[in-house]
mmCIF file of C-alpha atoms in Angstrom:
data_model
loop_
_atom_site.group_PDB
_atom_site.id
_atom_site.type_symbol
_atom_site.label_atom_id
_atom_site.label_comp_id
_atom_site.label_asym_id
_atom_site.label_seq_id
_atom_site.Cartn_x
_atom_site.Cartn_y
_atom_site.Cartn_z
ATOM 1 C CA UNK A 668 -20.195 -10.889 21.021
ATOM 2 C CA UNK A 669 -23.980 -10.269 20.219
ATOM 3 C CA UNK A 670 -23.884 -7.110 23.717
ATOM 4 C CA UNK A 671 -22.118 -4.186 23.366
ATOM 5 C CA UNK A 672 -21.487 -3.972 27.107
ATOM 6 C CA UNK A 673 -19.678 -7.568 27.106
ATOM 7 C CA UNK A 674 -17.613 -7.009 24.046
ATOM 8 C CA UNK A 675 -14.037 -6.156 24.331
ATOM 9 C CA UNK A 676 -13.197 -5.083 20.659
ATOM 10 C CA UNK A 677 -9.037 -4.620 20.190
ATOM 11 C CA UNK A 678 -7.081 -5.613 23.520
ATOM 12 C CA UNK A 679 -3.744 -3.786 24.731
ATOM 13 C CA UNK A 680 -1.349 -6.220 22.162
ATOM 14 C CA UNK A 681 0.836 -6.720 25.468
ATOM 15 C CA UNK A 682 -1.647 -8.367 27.330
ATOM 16 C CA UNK A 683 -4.582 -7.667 29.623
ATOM 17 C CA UNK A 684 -3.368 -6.755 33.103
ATOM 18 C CA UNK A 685 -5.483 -9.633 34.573
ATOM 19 C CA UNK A 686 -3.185 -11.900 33.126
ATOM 20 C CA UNK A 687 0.166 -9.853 33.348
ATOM 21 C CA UNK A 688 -0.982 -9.801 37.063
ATOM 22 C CA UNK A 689 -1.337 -12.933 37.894
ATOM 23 C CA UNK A 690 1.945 -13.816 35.874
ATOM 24 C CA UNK A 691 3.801 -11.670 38.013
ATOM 25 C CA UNK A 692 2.551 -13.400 41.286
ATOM 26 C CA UNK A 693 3.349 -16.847 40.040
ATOM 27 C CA UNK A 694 7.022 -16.090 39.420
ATOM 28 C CA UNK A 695 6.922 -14.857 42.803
ATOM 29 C CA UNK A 696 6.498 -18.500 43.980
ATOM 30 C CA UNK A 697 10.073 -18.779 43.110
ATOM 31 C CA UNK A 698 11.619 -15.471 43.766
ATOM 32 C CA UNK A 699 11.225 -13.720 40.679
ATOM 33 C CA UNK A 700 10.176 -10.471 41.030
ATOM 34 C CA UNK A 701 8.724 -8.640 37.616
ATOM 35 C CA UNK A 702 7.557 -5.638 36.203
ATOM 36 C CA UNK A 703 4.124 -6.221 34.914
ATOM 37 C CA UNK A 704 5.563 -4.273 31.679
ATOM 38 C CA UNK A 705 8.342 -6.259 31.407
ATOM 39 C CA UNK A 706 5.778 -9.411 30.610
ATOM 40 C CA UNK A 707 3.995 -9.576 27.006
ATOM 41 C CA UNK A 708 0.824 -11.944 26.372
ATOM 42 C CA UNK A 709 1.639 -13.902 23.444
ATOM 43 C CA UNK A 710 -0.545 -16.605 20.788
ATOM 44 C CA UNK A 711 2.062 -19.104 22.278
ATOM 45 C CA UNK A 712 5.696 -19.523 22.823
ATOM 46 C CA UNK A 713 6.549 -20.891 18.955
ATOM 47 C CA UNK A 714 5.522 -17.693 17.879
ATOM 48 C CA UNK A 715 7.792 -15.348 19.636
ATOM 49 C CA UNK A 716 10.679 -17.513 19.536
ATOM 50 C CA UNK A 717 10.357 -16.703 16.192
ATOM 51 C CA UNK A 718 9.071 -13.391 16.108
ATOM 52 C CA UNK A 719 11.963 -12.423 18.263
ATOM 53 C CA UNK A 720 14.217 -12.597 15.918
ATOM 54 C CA UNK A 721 12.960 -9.308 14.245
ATOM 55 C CA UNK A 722 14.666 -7.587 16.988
ATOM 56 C CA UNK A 723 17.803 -8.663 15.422
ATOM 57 C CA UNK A 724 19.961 -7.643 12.571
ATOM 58 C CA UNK A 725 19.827 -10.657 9.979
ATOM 59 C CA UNK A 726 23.409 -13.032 9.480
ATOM 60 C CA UNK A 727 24.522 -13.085 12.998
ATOM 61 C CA UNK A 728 25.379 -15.880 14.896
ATOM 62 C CA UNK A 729 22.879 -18.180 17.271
ATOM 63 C CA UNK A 730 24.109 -21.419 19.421
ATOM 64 C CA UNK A 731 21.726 -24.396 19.765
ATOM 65 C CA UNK A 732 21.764 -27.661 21.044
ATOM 66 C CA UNK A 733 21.898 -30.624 18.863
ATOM 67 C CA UNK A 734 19.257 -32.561 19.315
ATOM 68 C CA UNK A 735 17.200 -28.873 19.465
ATOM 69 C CA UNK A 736 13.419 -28.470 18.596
ATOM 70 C CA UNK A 737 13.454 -27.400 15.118
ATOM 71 C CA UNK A 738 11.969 -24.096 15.100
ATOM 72 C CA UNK A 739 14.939 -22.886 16.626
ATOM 73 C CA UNK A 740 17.483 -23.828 13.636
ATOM 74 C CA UNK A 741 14.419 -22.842 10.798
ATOM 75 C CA UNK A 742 13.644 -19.695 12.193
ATOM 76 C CA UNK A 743 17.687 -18.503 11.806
ATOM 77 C CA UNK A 744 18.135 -20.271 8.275
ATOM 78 C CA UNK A 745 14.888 -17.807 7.939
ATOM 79 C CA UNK A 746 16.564 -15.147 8.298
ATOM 80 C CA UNK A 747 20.130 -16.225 7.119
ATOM 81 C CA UNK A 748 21.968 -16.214 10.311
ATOM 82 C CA UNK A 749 24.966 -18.779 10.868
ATOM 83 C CA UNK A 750 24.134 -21.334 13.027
ATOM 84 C CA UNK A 751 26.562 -22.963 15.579
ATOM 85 C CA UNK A 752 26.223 -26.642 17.445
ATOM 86 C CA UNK A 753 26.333 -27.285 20.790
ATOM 87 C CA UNK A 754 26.484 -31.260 21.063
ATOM 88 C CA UNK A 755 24.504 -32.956 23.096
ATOM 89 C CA UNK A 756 25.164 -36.931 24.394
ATOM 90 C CA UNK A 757 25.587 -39.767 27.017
ATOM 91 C CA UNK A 758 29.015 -37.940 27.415
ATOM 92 C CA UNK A 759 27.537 -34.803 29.074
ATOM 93 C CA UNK A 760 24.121 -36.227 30.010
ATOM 94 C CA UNK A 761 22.524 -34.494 26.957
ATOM 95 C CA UNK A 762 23.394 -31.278 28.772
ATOM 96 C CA UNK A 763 26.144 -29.219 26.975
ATOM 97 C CA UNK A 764 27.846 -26.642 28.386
ATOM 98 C CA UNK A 765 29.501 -23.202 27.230
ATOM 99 C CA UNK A 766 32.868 -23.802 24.568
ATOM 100 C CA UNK A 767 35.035 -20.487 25.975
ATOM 101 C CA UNK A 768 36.413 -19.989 22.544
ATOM 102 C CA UNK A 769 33.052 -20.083 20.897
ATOM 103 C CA UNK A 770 31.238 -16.325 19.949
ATOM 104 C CA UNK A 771 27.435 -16.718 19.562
ATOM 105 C CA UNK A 772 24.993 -13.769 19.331
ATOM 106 C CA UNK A 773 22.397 -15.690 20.399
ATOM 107 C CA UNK A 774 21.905 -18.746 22.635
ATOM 108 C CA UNK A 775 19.100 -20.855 22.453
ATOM 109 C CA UNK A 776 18.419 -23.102 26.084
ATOM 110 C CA UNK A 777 15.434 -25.517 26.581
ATOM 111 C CA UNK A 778 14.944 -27.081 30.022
ATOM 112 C CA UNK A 779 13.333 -29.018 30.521
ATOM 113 C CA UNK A 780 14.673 -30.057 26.886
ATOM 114 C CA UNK A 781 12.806 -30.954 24.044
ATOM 115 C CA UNK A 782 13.218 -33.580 22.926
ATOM 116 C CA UNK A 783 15.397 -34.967 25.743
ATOM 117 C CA UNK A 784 14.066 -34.584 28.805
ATOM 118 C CA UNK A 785 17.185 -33.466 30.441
ATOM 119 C CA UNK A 786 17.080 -30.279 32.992
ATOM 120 C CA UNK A 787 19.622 -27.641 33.936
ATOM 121 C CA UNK A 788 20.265 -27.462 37.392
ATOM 122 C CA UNK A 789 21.232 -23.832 39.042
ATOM 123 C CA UNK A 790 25.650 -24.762 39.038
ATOM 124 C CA UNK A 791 24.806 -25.433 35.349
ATOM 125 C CA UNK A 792 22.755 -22.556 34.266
ATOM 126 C CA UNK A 793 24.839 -20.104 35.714
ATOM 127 C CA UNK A 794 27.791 -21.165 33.910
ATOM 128 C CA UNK A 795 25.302 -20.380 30.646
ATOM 129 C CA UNK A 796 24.267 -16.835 32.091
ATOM 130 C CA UNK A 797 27.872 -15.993 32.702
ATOM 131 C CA UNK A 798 29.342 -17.108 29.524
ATOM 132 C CA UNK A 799 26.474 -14.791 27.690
ATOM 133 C CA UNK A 800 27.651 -11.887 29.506
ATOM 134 C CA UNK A 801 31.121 -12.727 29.190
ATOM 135 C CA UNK A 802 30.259 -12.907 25.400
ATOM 136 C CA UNK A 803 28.099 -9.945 24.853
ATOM 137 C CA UNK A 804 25.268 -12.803 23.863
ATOM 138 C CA UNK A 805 21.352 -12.860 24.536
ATOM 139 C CA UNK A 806 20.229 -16.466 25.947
ATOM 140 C CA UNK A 807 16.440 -16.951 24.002
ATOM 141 C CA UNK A 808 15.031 -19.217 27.001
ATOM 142 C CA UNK A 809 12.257 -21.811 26.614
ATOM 143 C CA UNK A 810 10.572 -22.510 29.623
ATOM 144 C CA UNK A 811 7.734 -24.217 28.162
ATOM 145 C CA UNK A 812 8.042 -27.506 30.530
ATOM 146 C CA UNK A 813 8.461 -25.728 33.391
ATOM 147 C CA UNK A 814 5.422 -26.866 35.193
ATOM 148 C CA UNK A 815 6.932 -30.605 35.355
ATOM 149 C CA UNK A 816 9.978 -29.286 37.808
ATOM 150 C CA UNK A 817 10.398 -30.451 41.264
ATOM 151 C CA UNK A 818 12.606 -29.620 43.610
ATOM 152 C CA UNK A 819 15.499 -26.806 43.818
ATOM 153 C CA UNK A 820 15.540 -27.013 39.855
ATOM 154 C CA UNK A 821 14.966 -23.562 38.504
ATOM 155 C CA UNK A 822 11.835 -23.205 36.843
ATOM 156 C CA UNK A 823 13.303 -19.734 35.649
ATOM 157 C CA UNK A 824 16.515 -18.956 34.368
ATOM 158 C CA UNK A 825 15.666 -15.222 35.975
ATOM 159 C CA UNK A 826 16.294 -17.656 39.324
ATOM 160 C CA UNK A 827 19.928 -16.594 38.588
ATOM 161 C CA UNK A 828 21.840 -14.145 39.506
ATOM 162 C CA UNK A 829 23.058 -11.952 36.359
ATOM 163 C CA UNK A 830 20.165 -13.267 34.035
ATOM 164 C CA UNK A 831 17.840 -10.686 33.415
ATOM 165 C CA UNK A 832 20.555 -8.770 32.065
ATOM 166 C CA UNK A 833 21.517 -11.079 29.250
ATOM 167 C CA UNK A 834 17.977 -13.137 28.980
ATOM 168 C CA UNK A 835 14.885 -13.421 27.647
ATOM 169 C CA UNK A 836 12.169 -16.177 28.622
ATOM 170 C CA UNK A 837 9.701 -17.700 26.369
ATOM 171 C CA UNK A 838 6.342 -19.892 28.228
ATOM 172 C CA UNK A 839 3.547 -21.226 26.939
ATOM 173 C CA UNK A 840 -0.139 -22.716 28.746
ATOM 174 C CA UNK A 841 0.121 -25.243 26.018
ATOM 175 C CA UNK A 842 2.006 -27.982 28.255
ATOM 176 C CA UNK A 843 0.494 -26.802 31.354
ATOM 177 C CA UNK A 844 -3.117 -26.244 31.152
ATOM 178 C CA UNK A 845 -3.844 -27.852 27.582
ATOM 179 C CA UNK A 846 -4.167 -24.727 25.614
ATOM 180 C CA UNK A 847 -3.108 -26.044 22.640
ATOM 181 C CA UNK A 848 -5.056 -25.093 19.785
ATOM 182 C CA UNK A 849 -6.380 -21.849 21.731
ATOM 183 C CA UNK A 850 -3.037 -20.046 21.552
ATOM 184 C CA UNK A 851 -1.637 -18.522 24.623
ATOM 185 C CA UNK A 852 1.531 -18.036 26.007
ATOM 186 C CA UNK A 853 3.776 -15.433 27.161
ATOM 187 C CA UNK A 854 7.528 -14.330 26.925
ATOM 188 C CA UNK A 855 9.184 -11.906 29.499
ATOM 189 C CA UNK A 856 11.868 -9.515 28.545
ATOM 190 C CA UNK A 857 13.897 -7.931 31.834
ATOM 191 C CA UNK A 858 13.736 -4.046 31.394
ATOM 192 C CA UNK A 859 17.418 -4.468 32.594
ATOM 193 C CA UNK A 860 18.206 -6.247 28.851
ATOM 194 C CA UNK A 861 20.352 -4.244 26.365
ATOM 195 C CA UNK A 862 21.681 -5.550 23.087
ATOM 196 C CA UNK A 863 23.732 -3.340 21.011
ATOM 197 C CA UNK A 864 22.872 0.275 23.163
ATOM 198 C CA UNK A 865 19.166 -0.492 22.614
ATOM 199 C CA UNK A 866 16.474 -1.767 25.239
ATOM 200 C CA UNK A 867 14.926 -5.095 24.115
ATOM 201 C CA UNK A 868 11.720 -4.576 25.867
ATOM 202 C CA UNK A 869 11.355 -1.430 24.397
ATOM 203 C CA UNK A 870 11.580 -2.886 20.770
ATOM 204 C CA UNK A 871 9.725 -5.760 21.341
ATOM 205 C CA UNK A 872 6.814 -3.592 23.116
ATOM 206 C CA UNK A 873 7.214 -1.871 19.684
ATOM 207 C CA UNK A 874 7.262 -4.127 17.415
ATOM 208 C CA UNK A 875 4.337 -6.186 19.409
ATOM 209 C CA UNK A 876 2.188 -2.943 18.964
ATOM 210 C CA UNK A 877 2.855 -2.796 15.091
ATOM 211 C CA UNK A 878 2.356 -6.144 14.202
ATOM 212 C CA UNK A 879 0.525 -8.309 16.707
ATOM 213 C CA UNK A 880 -3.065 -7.242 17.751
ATOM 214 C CA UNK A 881 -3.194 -9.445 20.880
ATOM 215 C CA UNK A 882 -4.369 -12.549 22.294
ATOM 216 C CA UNK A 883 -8.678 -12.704 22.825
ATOM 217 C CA UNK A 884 -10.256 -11.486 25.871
ATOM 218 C CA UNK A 885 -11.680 -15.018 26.189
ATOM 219 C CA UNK A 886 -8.199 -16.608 25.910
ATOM 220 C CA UNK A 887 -6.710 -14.354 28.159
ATOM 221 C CA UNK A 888 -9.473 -14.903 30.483
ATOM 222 C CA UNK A 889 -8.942 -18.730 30.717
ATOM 223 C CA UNK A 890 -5.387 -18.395 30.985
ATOM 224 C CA UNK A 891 -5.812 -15.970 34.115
ATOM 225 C CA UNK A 892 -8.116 -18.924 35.765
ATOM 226 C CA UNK A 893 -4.918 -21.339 35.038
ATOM 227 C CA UNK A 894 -3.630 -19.388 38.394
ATOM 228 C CA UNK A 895 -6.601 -19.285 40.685
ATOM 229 C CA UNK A 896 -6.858 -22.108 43.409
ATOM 230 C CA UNK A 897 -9.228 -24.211 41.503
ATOM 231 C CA UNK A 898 -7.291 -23.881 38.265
ATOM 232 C CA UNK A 899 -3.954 -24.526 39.742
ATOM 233 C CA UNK A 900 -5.370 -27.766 41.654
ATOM 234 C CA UNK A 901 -6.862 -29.249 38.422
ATOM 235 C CA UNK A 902 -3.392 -28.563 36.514
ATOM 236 C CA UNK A 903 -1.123 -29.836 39.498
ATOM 237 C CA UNK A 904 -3.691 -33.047 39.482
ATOM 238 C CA UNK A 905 -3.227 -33.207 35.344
ATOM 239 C CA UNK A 906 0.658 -33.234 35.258
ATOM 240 C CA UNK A 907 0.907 -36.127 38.020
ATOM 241 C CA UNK A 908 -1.602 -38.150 36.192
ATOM 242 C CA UNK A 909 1.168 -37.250 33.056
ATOM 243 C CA UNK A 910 3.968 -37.799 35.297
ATOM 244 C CA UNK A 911 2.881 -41.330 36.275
ATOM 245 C CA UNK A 912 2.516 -42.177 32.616
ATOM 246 C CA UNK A 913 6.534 -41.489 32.390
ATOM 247 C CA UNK A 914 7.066 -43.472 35.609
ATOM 248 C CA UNK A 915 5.692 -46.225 33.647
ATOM 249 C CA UNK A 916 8.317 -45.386 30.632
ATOM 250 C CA UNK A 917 10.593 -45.361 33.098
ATOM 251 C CA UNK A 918 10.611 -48.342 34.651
ATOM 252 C CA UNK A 919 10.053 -50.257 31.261
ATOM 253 C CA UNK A 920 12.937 -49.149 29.596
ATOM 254 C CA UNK A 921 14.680 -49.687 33.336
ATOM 255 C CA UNK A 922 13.852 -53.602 33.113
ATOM 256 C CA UNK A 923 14.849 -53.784 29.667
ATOM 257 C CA UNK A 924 18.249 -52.275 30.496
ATOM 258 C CA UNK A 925 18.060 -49.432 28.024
ATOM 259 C CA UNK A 926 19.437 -45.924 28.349
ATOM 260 C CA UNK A 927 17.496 -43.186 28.694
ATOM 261 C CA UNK A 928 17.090 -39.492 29.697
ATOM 262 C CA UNK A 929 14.042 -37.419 30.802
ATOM 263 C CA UNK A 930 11.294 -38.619 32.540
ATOM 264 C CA UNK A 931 11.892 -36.699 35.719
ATOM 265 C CA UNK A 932 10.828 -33.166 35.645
ATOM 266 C CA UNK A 933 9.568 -33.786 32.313
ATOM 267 C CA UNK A 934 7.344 -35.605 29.776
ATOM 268 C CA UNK A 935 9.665 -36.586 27.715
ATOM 269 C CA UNK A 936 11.310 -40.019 27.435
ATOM 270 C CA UNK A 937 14.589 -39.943 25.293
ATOM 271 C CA UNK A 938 15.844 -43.403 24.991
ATOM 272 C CA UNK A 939 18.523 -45.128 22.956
ATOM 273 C CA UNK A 940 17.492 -47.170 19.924
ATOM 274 C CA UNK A 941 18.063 -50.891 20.992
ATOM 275 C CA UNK A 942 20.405 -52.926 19.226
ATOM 276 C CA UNK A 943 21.972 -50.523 17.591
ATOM 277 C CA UNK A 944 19.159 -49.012 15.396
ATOM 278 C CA UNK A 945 18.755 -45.881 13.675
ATOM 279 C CA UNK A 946 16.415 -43.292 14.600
ATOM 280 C CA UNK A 947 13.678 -44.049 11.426
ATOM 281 C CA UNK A 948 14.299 -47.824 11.930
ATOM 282 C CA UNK A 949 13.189 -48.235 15.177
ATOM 283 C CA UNK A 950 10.157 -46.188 14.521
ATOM 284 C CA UNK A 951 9.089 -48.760 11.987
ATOM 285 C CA UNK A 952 9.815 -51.569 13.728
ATOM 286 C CA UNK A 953 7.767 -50.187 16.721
ATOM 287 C CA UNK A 954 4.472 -48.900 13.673
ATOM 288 C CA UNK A 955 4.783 -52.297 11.524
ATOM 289 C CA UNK A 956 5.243 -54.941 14.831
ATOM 290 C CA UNK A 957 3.138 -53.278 17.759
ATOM 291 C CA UNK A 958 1.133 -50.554 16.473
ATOM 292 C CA UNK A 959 2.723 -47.935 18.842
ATOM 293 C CA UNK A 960 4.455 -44.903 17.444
ATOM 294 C CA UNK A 961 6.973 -42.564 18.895
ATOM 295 C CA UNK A 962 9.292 -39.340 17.298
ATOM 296 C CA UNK A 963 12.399 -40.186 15.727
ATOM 297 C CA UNK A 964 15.471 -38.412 17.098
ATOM 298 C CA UNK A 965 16.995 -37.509 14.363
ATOM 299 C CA UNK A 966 14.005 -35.363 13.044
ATOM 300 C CA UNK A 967 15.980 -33.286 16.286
ATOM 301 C CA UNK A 968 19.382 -32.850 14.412
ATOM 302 C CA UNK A 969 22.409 -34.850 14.067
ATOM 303 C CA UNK A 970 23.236 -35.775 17.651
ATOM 304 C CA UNK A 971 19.641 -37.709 17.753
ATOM 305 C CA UNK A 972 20.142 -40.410 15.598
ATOM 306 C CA UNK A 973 20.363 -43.515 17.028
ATOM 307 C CA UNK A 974 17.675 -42.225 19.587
ATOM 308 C CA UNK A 975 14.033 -42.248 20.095
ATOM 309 C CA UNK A 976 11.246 -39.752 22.231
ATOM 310 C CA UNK A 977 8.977 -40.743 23.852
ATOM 311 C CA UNK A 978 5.900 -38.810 25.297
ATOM 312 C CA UNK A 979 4.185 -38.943 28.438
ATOM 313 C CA UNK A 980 1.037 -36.664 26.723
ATOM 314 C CA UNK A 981 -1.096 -39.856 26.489
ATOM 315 C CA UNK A 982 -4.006 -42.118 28.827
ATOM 316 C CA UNK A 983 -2.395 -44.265 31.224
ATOM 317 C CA UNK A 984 -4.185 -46.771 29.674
ATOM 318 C CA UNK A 985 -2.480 -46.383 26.422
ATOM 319 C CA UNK A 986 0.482 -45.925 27.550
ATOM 320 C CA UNK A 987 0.358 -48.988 29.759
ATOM 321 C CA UNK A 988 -0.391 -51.002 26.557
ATOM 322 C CA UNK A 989 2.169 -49.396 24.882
ATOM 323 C CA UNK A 990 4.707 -50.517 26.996
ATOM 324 C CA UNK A 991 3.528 -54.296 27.792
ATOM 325 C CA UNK A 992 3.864 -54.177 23.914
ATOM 326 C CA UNK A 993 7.274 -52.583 23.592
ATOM 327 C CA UNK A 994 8.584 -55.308 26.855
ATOM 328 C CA UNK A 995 7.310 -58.384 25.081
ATOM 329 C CA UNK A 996 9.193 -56.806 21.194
ATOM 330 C CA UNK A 997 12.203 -56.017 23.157
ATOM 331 C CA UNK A 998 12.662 -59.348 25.078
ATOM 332 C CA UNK A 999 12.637 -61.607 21.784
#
């Protein structure tokens, strides 16, 4: 910051094209093709999922998930819209699907989910993109887990046909290269996407260049590293050593005959409260008795009591003493 020649001052607030660049290239690695314009640099994915909403006029109607990561239902109280449920259970695998008779405005999809683990496959987010345009709706798209997918699993909902007329998508380098705390992330919106006669990536690119003055150079710089050969190797090396870790969840909760979702294609462990417990009960039994802590579902909504996540995001040391701890609890 101390030379003139290596100071960058104010950056473009959509993004450097470094970054934008290499963006587009990785969503080539699963068919997507994008405009570099269509792609915005953002200080993370929590931010524009709630920043997006200033696109929209205030008291309409958005669909979530219950269990659903909380900033989606505090960001629409925010701004007094009505808020609709989607349930989520054993029943349908924690993976609702469209109600024809309900009318949403918006429609909020995580998947991988957080909290539960559970992933869309392509038969089931199509029927998502097609209700939206059946319904006039915009789907607000977290992709934030993406980099734990295997497989013909979208990491995209753009992978579908019909989606980036009624979609917008919402990443972050947080869960995939460890970026949290440096803020980087960014959210794509199709050039294709109208919403009441008006272009979405028009507005946002406005509203971006009013109030957002753009990730760091620096940031932007280490997220554009994230996608060279070297970078890419150290992340695909840092979510197996993660993915092991929920192996070893796995096959815990496996020999202690507990339900479960997540795991695969994810970080997250959503299992079932043994014995019948609530949510805030089993957490203390698992602080007070083995000194290992986990989330409580129902901090996720209604639909999570009675459940329990579990993260991945830890040592495999730790989280191999974790579970000899939570196997010799369980079997008394």
């Amino acid at each position: 910051m101390g030379v003139a020649e290596s100071f960058h001052g104010y950056g473009p607030e959509q993004g450097y094209d470094f970054l934008r660049e290499k963006i587009q290239e990785y969503y080539k690695s699963f068919s997507v093709d994008l405009e570099k314009e269509e792609i915005f640099i953002s200080d993370g994915a929590k931010s524009d999922l709630g920043n997006i909403l200033d696109l929209f006029d205030r008291g309409i109607t958005a669909l979530v998930t219950d269990p659903v990561y909380p900033v989606y239902v505090d960001t629409n109280i925010m701004q007094g819209n009505q808020l609709l449920y989607a349930r989520a259970g054993e029943e349908n695998g924690f993976l609702p699907m469209p109600d024809p008779s309900v009318k949403a405005d918006l429609i909020y999809l995580c998947s991988p989910n957080n909290p539960t683990g559970a992933v869309y496959d392509r038969t089931g987010l199509t029927a998502w993109v097609n209700y939206a345009k059946e319904k006039n709706a915009v789907i607000l798209f977290d992709a934030a887990y993406e980099c734990f997918v295997e497989g013909d699993l979208p990491h995209s909902i753009y992978e579908i046909p019909g989606a980036k007329n009624c979609a917008i998508e919402f990443c972050s380098f947080s869960k995939k290269a460890g970026f949290t705390g440096t803020r980087c992330g960014y959210t794509v919106v199709p050039d294709g996407l109208v919403f009441g006669g008006q272009s979405l990536r028009k507005m946002w690119l406005r509203r971006q260049t009013t109030k957002f003055n753009g990730v760091s150079y620096i940031v932007q710089k280490a997220a554009a590293a994230v996608f060279t050969e070297h970078g890419a190797k150290e992340i695909d090396e840092n979510i197996n050593y993660y993915k092991e870790n929920a192996k070893m969840i796995m096959k815990t909760l496996d020999e202690l005959g507990i339900y479960y979702t997540g795991g695969k294609n994810s970080p997250y462990v959503w299992m079932k409260c043994p014995n019948g417990l609530r949510s805030w009960d089993f957490f203390d039994k698992l602080l007070e008795e083995i000194y290992v802590v986990g989330t409580p579902g129902v901090g996720f909504g209604e639909a999570g009591e009675g459940y329990f996540r579990l993260t991945a995001f830890s040592t495999q040391e730790k989280t191999k003493e974790a579970m000899e701890r939570l196997k010799i609890l369980l079997a008394k």
